[in-house]
XYZ file of C-alpha atoms in Angstrom:
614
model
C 0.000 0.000 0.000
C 2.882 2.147 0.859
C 4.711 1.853 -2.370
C 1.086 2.254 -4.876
C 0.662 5.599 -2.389
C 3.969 7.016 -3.335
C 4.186 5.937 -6.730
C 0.673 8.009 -7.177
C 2.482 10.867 -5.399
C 5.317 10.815 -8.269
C 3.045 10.532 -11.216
C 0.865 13.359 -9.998
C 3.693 15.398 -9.584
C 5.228 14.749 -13.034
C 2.059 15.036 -14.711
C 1.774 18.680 -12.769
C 5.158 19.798 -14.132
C 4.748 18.936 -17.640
C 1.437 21.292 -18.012
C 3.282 23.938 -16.186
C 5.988 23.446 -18.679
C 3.239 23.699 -21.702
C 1.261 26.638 -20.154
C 4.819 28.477 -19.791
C 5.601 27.980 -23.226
C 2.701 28.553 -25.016
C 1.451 31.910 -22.958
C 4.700 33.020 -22.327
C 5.433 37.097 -23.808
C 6.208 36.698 -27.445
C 10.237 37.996 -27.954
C 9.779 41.710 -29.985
C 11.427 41.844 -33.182
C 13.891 45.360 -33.472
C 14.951 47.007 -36.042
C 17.938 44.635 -37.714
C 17.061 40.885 -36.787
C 16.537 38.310 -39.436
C 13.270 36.836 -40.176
C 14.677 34.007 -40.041
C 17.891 32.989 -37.431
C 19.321 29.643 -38.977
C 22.042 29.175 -40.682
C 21.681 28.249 -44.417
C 23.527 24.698 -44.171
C 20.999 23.605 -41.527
C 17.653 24.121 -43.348
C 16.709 20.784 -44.844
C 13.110 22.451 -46.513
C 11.818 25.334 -47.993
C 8.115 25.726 -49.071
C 7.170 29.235 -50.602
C 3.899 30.451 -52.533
C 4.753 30.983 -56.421
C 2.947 32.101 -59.574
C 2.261 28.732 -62.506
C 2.376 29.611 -66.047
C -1.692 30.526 -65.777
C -1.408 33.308 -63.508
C -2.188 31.255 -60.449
C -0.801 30.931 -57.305
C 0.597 27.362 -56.266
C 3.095 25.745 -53.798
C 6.814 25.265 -54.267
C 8.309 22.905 -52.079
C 12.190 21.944 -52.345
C 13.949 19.433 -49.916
C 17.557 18.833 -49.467
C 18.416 15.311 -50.770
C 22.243 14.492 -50.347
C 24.327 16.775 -52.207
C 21.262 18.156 -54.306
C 18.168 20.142 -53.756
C 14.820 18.319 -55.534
C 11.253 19.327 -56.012
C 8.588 18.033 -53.966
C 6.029 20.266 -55.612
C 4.630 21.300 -58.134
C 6.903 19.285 -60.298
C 7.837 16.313 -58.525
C 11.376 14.507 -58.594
C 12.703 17.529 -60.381
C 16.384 18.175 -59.889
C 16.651 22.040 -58.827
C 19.265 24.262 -60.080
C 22.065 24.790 -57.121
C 22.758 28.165 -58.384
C 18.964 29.365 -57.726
C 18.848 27.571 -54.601
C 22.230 28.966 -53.368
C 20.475 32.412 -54.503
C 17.667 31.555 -52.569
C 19.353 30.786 -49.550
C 20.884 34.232 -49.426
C 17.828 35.930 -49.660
C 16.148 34.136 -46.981
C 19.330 35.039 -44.676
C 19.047 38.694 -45.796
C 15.168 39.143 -44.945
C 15.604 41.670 -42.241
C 13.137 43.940 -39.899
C 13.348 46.996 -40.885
C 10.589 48.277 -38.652
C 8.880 46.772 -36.222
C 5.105 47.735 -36.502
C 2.932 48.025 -33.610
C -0.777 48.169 -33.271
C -1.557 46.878 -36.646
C -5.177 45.605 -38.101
C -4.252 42.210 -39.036
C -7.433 42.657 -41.224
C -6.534 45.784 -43.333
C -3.317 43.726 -44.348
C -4.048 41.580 -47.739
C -3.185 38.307 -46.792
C -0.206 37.399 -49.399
C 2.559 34.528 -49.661
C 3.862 32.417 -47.447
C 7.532 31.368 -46.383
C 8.012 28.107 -44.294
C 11.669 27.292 -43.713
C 12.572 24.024 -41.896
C 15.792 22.364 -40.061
C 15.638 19.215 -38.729
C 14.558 20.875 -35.190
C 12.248 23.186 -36.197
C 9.843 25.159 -38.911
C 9.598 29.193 -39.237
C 6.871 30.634 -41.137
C 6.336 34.151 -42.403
C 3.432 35.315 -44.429
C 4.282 38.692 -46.907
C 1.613 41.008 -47.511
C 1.176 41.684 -51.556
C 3.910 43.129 -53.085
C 3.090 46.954 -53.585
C 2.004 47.751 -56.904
C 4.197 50.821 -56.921
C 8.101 51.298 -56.342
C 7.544 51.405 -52.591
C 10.453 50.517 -50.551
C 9.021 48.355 -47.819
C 6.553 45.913 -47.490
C 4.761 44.321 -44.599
C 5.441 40.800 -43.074
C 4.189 38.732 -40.100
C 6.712 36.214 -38.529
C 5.635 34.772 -34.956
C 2.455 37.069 -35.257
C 4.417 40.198 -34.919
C 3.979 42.307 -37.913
C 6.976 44.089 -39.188
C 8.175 46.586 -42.128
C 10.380 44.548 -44.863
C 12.423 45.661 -48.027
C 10.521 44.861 -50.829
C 13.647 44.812 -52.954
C 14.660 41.902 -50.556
C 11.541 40.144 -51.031
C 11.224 40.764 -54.602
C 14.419 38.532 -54.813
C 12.768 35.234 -54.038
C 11.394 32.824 -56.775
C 8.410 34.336 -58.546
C 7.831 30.929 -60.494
C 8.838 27.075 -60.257
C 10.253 27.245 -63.412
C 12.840 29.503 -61.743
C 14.542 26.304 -59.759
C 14.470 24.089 -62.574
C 17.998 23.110 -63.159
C 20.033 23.893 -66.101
C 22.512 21.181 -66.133
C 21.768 18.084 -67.485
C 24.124 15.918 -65.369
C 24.746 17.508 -61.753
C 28.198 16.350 -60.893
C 31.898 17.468 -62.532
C 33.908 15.276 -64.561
C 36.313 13.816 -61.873
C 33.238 12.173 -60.948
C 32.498 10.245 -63.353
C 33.825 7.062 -63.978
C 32.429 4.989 -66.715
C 29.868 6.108 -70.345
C 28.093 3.704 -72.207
C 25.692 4.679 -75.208
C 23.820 3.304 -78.119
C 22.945 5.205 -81.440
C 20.674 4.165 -84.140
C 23.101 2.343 -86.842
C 26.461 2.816 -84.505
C 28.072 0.436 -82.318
C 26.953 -0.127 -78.539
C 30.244 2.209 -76.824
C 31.569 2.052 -73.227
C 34.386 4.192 -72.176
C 35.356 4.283 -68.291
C 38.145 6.093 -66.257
C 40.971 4.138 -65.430
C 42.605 4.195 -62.029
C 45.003 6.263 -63.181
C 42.378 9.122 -63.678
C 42.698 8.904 -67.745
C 39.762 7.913 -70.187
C 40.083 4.566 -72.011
C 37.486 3.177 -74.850
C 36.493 -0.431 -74.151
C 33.960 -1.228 -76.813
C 33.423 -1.106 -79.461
C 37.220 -1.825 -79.568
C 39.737 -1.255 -76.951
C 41.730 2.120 -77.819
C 43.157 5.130 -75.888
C 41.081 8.455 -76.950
C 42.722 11.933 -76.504
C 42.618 12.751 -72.952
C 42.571 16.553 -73.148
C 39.558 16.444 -76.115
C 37.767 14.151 -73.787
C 37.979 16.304 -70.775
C 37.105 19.333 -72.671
C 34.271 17.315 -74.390
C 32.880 16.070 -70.781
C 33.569 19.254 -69.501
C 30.359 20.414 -71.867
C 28.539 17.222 -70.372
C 28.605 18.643 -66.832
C 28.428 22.099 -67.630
C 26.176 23.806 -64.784
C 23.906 26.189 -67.970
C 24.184 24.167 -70.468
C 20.445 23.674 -70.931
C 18.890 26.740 -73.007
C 15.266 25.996 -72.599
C 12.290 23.761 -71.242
C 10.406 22.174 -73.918
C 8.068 20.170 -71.690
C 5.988 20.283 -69.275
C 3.849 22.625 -70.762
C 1.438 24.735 -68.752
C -1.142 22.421 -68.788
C 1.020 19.229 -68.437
C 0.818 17.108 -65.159
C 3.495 17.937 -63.056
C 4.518 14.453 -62.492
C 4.399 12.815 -65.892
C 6.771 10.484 -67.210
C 6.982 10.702 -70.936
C 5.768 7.597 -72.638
C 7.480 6.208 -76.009
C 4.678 7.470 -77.718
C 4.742 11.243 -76.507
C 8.805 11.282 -77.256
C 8.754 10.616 -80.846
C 7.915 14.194 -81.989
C 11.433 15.356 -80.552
C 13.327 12.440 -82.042
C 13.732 10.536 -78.574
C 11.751 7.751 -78.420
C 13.946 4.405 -77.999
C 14.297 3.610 -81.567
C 15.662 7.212 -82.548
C 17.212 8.916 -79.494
C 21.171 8.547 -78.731
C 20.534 6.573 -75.158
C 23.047 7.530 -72.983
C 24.121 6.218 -69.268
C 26.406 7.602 -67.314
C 28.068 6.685 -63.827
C 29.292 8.549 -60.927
C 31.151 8.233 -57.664
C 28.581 9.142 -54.558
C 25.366 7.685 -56.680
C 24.253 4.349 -56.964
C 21.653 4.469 -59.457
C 23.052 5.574 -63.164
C 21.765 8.772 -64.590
C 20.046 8.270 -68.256
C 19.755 10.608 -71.245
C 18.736 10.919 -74.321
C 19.310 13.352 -77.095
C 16.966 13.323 -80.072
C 16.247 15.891 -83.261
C 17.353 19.077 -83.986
C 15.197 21.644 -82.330
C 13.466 23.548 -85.209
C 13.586 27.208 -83.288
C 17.517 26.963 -82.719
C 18.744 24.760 -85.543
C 22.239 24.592 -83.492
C 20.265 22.728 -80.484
C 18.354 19.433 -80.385
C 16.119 18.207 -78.043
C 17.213 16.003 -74.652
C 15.396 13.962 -72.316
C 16.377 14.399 -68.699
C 16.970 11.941 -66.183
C 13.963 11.679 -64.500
C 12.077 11.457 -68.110
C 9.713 14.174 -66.996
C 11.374 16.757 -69.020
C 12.859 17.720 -72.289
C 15.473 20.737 -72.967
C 16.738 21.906 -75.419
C 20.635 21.982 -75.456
C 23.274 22.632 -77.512
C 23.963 20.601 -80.872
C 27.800 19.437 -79.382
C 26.683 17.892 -76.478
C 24.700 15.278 -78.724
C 27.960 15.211 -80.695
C 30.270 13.666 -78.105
C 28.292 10.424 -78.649
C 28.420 10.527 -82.313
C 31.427 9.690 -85.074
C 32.274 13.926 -84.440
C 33.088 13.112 -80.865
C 36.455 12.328 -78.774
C 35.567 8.517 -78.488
C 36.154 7.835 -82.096
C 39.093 6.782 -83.913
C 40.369 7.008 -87.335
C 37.993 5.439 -89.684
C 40.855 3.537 -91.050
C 42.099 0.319 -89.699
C 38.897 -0.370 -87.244
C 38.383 -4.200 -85.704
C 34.918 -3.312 -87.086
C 33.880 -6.606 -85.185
C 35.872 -6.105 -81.871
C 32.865 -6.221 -80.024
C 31.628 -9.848 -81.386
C 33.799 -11.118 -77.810
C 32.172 -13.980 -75.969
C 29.592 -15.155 -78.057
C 27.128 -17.912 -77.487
C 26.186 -18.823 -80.779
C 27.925 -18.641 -84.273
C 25.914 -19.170 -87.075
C 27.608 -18.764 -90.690
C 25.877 -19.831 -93.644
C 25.520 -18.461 -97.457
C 22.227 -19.693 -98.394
C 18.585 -19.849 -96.420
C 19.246 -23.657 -96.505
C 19.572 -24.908 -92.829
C 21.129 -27.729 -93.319
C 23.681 -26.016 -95.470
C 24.606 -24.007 -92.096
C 27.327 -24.099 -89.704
C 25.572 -23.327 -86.553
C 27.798 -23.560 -83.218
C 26.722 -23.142 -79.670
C 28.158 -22.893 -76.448
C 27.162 -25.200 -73.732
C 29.099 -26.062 -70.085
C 32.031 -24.176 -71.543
C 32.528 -25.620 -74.766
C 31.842 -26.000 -78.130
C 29.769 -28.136 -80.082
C 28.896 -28.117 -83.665
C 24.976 -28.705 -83.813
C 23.837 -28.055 -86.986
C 24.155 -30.027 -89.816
C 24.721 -32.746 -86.935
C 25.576 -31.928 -83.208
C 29.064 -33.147 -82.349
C 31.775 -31.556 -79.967
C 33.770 -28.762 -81.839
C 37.172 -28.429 -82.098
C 38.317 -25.763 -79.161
C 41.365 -24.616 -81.069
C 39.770 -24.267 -84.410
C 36.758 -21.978 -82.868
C 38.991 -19.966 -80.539
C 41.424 -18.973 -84.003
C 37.964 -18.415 -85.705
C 36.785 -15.819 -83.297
C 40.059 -14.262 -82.999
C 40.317 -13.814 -86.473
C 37.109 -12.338 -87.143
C 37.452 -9.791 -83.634
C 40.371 -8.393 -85.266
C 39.727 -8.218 -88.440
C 41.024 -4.353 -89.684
C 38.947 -2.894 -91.759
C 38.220 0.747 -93.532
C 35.152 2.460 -92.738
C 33.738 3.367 -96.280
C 30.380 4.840 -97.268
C 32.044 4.703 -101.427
C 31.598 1.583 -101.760
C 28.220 -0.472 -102.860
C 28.629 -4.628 -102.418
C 28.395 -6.880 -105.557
C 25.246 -9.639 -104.493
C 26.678 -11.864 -107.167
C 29.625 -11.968 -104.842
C 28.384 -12.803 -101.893
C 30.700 -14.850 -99.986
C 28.717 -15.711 -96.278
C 26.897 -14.136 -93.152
C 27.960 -14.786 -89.485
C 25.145 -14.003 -86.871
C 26.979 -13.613 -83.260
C 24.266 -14.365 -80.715
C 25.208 -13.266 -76.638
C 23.759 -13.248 -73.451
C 21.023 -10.746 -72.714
C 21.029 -7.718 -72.611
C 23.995 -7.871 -75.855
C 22.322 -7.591 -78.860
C 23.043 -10.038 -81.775
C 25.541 -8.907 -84.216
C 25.328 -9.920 -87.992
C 27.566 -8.805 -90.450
C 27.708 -9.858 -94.437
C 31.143 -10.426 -96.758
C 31.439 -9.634 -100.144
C 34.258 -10.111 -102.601
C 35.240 -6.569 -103.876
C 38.571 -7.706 -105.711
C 41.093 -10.252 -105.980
C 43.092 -8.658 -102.856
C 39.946 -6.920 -101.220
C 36.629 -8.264 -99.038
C 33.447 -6.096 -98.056
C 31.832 -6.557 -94.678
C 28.459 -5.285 -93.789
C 27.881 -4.514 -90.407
C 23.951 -5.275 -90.561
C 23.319 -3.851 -86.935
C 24.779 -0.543 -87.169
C 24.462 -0.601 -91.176
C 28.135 0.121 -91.814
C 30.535 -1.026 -94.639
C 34.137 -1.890 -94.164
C 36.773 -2.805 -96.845
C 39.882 -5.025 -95.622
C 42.420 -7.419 -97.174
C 41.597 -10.756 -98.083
C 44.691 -12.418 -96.384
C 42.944 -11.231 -93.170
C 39.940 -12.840 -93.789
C 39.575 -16.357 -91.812
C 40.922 -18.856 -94.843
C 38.399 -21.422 -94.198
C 35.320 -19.084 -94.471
C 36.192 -19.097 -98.217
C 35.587 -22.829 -98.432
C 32.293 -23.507 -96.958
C 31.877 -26.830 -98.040
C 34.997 -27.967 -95.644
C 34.106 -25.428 -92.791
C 32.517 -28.138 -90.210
C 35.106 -30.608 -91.372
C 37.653 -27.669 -89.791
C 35.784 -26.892 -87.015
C 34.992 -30.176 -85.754
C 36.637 -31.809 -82.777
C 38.963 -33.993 -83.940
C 40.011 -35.834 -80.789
C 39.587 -39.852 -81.783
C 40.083 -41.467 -78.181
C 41.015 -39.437 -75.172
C 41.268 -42.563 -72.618
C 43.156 -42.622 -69.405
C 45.805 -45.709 -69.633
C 44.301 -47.229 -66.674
C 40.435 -47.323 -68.215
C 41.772 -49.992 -70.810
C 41.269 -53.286 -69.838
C 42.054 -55.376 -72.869
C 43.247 -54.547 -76.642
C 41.926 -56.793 -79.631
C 43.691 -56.368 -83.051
C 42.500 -58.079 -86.028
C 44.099 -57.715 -89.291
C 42.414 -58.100 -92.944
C 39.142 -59.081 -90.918
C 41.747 -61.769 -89.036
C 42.110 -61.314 -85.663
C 45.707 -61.827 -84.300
C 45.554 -60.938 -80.727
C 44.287 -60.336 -77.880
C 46.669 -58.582 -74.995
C 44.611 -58.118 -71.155
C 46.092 -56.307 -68.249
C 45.312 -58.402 -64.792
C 43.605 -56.173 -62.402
C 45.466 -57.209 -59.472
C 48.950 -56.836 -60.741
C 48.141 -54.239 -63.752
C 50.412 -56.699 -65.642
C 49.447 -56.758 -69.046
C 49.074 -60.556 -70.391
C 48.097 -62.326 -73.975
C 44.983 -63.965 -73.685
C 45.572 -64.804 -77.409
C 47.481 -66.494 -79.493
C 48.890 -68.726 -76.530
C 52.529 -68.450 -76.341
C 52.980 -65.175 -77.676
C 55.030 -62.633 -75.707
C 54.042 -58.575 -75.797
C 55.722 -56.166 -77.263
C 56.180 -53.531 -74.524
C 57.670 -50.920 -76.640
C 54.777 -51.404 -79.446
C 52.194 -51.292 -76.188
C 53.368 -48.293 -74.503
C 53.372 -46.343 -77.445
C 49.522 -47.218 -78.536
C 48.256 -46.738 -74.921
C 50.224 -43.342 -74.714
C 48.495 -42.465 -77.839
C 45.141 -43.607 -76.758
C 45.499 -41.218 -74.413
C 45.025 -37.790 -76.578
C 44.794 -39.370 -80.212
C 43.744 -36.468 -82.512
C 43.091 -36.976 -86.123
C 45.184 -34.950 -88.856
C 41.842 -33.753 -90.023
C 37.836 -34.547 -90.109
C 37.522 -36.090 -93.602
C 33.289 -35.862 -93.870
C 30.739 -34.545 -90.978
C 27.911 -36.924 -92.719
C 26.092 -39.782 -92.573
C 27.617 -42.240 -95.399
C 25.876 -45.073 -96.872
C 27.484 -48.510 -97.720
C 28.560 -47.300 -101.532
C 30.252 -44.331 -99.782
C 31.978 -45.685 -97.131
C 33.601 -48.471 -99.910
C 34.986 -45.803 -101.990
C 36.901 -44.768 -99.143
C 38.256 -48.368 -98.413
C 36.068 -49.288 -95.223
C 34.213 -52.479 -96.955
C 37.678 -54.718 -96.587
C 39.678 -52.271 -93.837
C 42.545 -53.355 -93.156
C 43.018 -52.601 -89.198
C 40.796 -52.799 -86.434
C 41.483 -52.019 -82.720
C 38.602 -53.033 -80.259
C 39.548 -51.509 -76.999
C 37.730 -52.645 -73.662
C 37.277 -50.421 -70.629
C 36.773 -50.245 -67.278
C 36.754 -48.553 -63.716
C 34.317 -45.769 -64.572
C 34.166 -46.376 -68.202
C 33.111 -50.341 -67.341
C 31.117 -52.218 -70.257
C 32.580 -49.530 -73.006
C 33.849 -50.749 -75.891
C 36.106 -48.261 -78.629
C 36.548 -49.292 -81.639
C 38.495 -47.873 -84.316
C 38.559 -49.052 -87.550
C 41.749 -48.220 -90.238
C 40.746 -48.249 -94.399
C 42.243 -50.358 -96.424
C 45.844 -49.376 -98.141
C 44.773 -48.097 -101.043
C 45.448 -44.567 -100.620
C 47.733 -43.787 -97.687
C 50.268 -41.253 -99.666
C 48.105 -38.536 -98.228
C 46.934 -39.829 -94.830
C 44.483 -43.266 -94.243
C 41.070 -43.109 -93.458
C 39.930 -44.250 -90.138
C 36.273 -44.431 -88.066
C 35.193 -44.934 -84.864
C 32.294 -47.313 -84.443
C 29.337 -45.847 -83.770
C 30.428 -42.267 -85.187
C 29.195 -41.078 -88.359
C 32.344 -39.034 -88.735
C 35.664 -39.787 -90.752
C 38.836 -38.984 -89.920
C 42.340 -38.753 -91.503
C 45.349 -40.316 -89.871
C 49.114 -39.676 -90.435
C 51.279 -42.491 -92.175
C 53.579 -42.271 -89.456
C 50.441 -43.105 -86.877
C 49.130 -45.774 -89.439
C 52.544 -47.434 -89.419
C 52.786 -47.295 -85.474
C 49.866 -49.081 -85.595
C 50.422 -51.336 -88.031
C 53.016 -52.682 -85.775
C 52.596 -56.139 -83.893
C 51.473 -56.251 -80.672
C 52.698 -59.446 -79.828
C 55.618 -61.736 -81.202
C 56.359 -65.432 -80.894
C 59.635 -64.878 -79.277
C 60.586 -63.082 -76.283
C 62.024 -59.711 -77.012
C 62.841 -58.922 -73.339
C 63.529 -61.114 -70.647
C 61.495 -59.378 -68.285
C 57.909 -59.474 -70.412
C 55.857 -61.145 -68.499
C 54.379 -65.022 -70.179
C 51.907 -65.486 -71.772
């Protein structure tokens, strides 16, 4: 009982001091303004707000509201998310610190006073609010105010200096930070290449796509200089009076100026201090100021109009650019996913390659693993091909030589480009996606893309076996459609043995050497990539062949069987045709590996006294 009495006691009390506090506060004598003190005592770095009646295009009044947001000041109304100009708010600022009393003014009518506009300042602790009485029609020097329901005399000069319009606070820089800033600017124009430059740790400017190059450092800073300038917009396009303050353009509405997605130059840019890119666009020439052009802003609720070089830093008149001579006009074809190169509509006259897990694999006319080697020179050739940018020039269709389609992840876009013949020393390639034309030497030009009919043979893997030593199990050779032996390594001992003929001893160099090559055997070439009938296959020599090596496998491999089986002798000057069972593919072997196998693997008498018996 004691402890609820005096815990009553306590709250009573507390309760009694707070509503003396609130009665002190709010009825306590209002401090008189004199002759000299601001309207309003904060400094300028501590107001976070500002909210001030303005005039709209229509002769009516309306609300401006501003808020500080990071290093920038942005409109909260009447146009929202627009980025306000810091030289107007920094002008702004100062006039709000140099509203002054001039007179204090006692025993005034609040109701002979036209009620006028309204001032509301804010800091994080607290909000100050002055109302000004109309501005005097006439040059009159002073005005009057009411701050804290004291009315006082103000210069009208003073107050004449604040933003009559929202307009006024729009910025006039299209991109609100300085060049040291920035650090990377990627773009795409209708028929140009997609272009990324970035800043290097070393501060300098380096082009990374289309092609890697080095651009002149002082034109690009004095280009981007013109990119960041703090005026460089000359007018507002849109809104218009009687636009919405807080529309977002659609495609539709941008077209007029030339900056829908399909026309504009699309332009994002990166910064230090912001984590969201800014975006612009620049479209058409403006037709008022045929030196400007139009430009959508970041927030896509405006459009400017600018001046005509700014567009051109993006363009073949800007820093980014090289010569047009000597371009790797396909530098950016890097990391494809798909190749497909073909010279007719026919699809199963195309080579059509895809990646998949990391490699290669040829799947159209017939999917089989390509060769690494021959793809990687392919690409390399084509990505630095050098060619001269020419608009002279008009390609001969009746000497057409191919197309390539590069396909990439999302969100590259495909790349296709066309080759012509323009003379016995000289190719054409059409750039279809940026609609460009490039001449270049024919040496440079990828040999085997001039011989179709062999390109899959080329590009084929041409890898025969790849098997570990210890995967094989037993080796069967027969001869003429003989067989001759049979050699099987004990799994125990890993001693090899001859299970047939009986007596026979191995031949342990002859063994070595064919397991070794078992191990990576690679063909000299891919003779055909299809499927060959009976007929076919006997013109090449594989109806009476006159080798065949039946290799059995285990460990993880168990229950495989490779086969491979050699042509007969009737044409070995320039390599021997050999298959693999159960490929549709042939192959060309050296003479030196057809003689290696052609060696015995086993012999009637013991070569070395330590082969182990049969």
């Amino acid at each position: 009982m004691r402890f609820g009495r005096t815990f009553s006691i306590l709250f009573s009390l507390v309760i009694a001091l707070t509503v003396a506090l609130v009665l002190t506060h709010r009825f306590r004598p209002v401090q008189p303004l004199i002759s000299g003190d601001p309207l309003f005592p904060i400094q300028p770095e501590t107001i976070t707000a500002i909210t001030w009646d303005v005039t709209n295009e229509l002769g009516h009044l309306q609300q401006l509201r501003i808020e500080r947001k990071g290093l920038f000041w942005q409109m909260v109304t009447p146009y929202t998310g627009f980025r306000c100009d810091t030289a107007e708010v920094v002008r702004l600022l100062d006039t709000i610190q140099a509203l002054k009393v001039v007179t204090p003014l006692n025993n005034v009518d609040a109701t002979t006073i036209p009620k006028g506009r309204q001032l509301v300042v804010e800091t994080p602790e607290k909000q100050l609010v002055c109302t000004f009485g109309e501005i005097p029609p006439m040059n009159v020097a002073q005005m009057t105010a009411q701050c804290n329901n004291i009315f006082v005399a103000v210069n009208t000069s003073t107050v004449k200096q604040l933003p009559v319009s929202a307009r006024q606070l729009w910025s006039r820089a299209i991109l609100p930070v300085s060049t040291t800033n920035l650090t990377s600017i990627e773009w795409r124009a209708p028929r140009l290449p997609f272009t990324k430059v970035f800043k290097r740790d070393t501060g300098k400017w380096s082009v990374s796509q289309p092609f890697a190059f080095e651009p002149n450092e002082a034109k690009a800073e004095q280009a981007l200089s013109l990119l960041t300038n703090a005026a460089i917009i000359t007018d507002y396009l849109r809104p218009l009076p009687d636009d919405v303050a807080s529309t977002i353009f659609p495609e539709t509405a941008l077209i007029p100026y030339g900056l829908d997605e399909d026309s504009a130059i699309r332009v994002t840019i990166r910064a230090k201090g912001f984590s969201d890119p800014f975006q612009l666009r620049f479209g058409a020439k403006d037709p008022n100021n045929p030196t400007q052009v139009y430009c959508l802003l970041d927030n896509r609720q405006a459009i400017v109009s600018i001046p005509e070089k700014v567009r051109d830093l993006f363009t073949q008149a800007g820093p980014f650019v090289t010569t047009h001579l000597n371009l790797p006009f396909l530098g950016d074809a890097t990391n494809p996913t798909a190749i497909t190169i073909h010279k007719t509509t026919e699809i199963k006259q195309r080579t059509v390659l895809n990646l998949r897990n990391n490699q290669w694999e040829l799947t159209t006319p017939a999917a089989f693993p390509a060769n690494p080697v021959a793809v990687k020179q392919l690409l390399q050739q084509l990505t630095s091909l050098p060619g001269d940018l020419t608009e002279s020039l008009t390609p001969d269709e009746t000497r057409f030589i191919c197309t390539i389609h590069f396909t990439f992840e999302t969100p590259k876009q495909p790349i296709e480009v066309k080759f012509y013949q323009e003379s016995d020393t000289k190719l054409l390639a059409r750039r279809m996606d940026t609609n460009r034309l490039y001449s270049f030497n024919k040496d440079n030009f990828p040999q085997a893309l001039l011989e179709l009919n062999t390109l899959n043979q080329k590009l084929l893997n041409r890898t025969l076996f790849a098997l570990p030593e210890s995967t094989i199990k037993r080796v069967t050779v027969e001869k003429n459609g003989v067989l001759q032996c049979t050699v099987v390594r004990n799994a125990e001992t890993q001693q090899w043995n001859t299970a047939f003929p009986q007596k026979f001893y191995i031949q342990d160099e002859t063994l070595t050497k064919w397991l070794n090559l078992f191990t990576d055997f690679t063909a000299e070439a891919v003779l055909s990539d299809a499927v060959l009938g009976k007929t076919q296959l006997s013109a090449y020599g594989f109806d009476q062949p006159q080798l065949k090596i039946t290799l059995d496998l285990d460990g993880s491999d168990e229950g495989l069987r490779k086969v491979l089986i050699v042509a007969s002798d009737a044409n070995e000057t320039d390599g021997t045709p050999v298959m693999v069972q159960g490929r549709p593919l042939l192959y060309l072997i050296s003479s030196g590996t057809l003689q290696l196998l052609k060696r015995p693997l086993v012999a009637a008498e013991n070569a070395h006294a330590n082969t182990a018996q049969p």
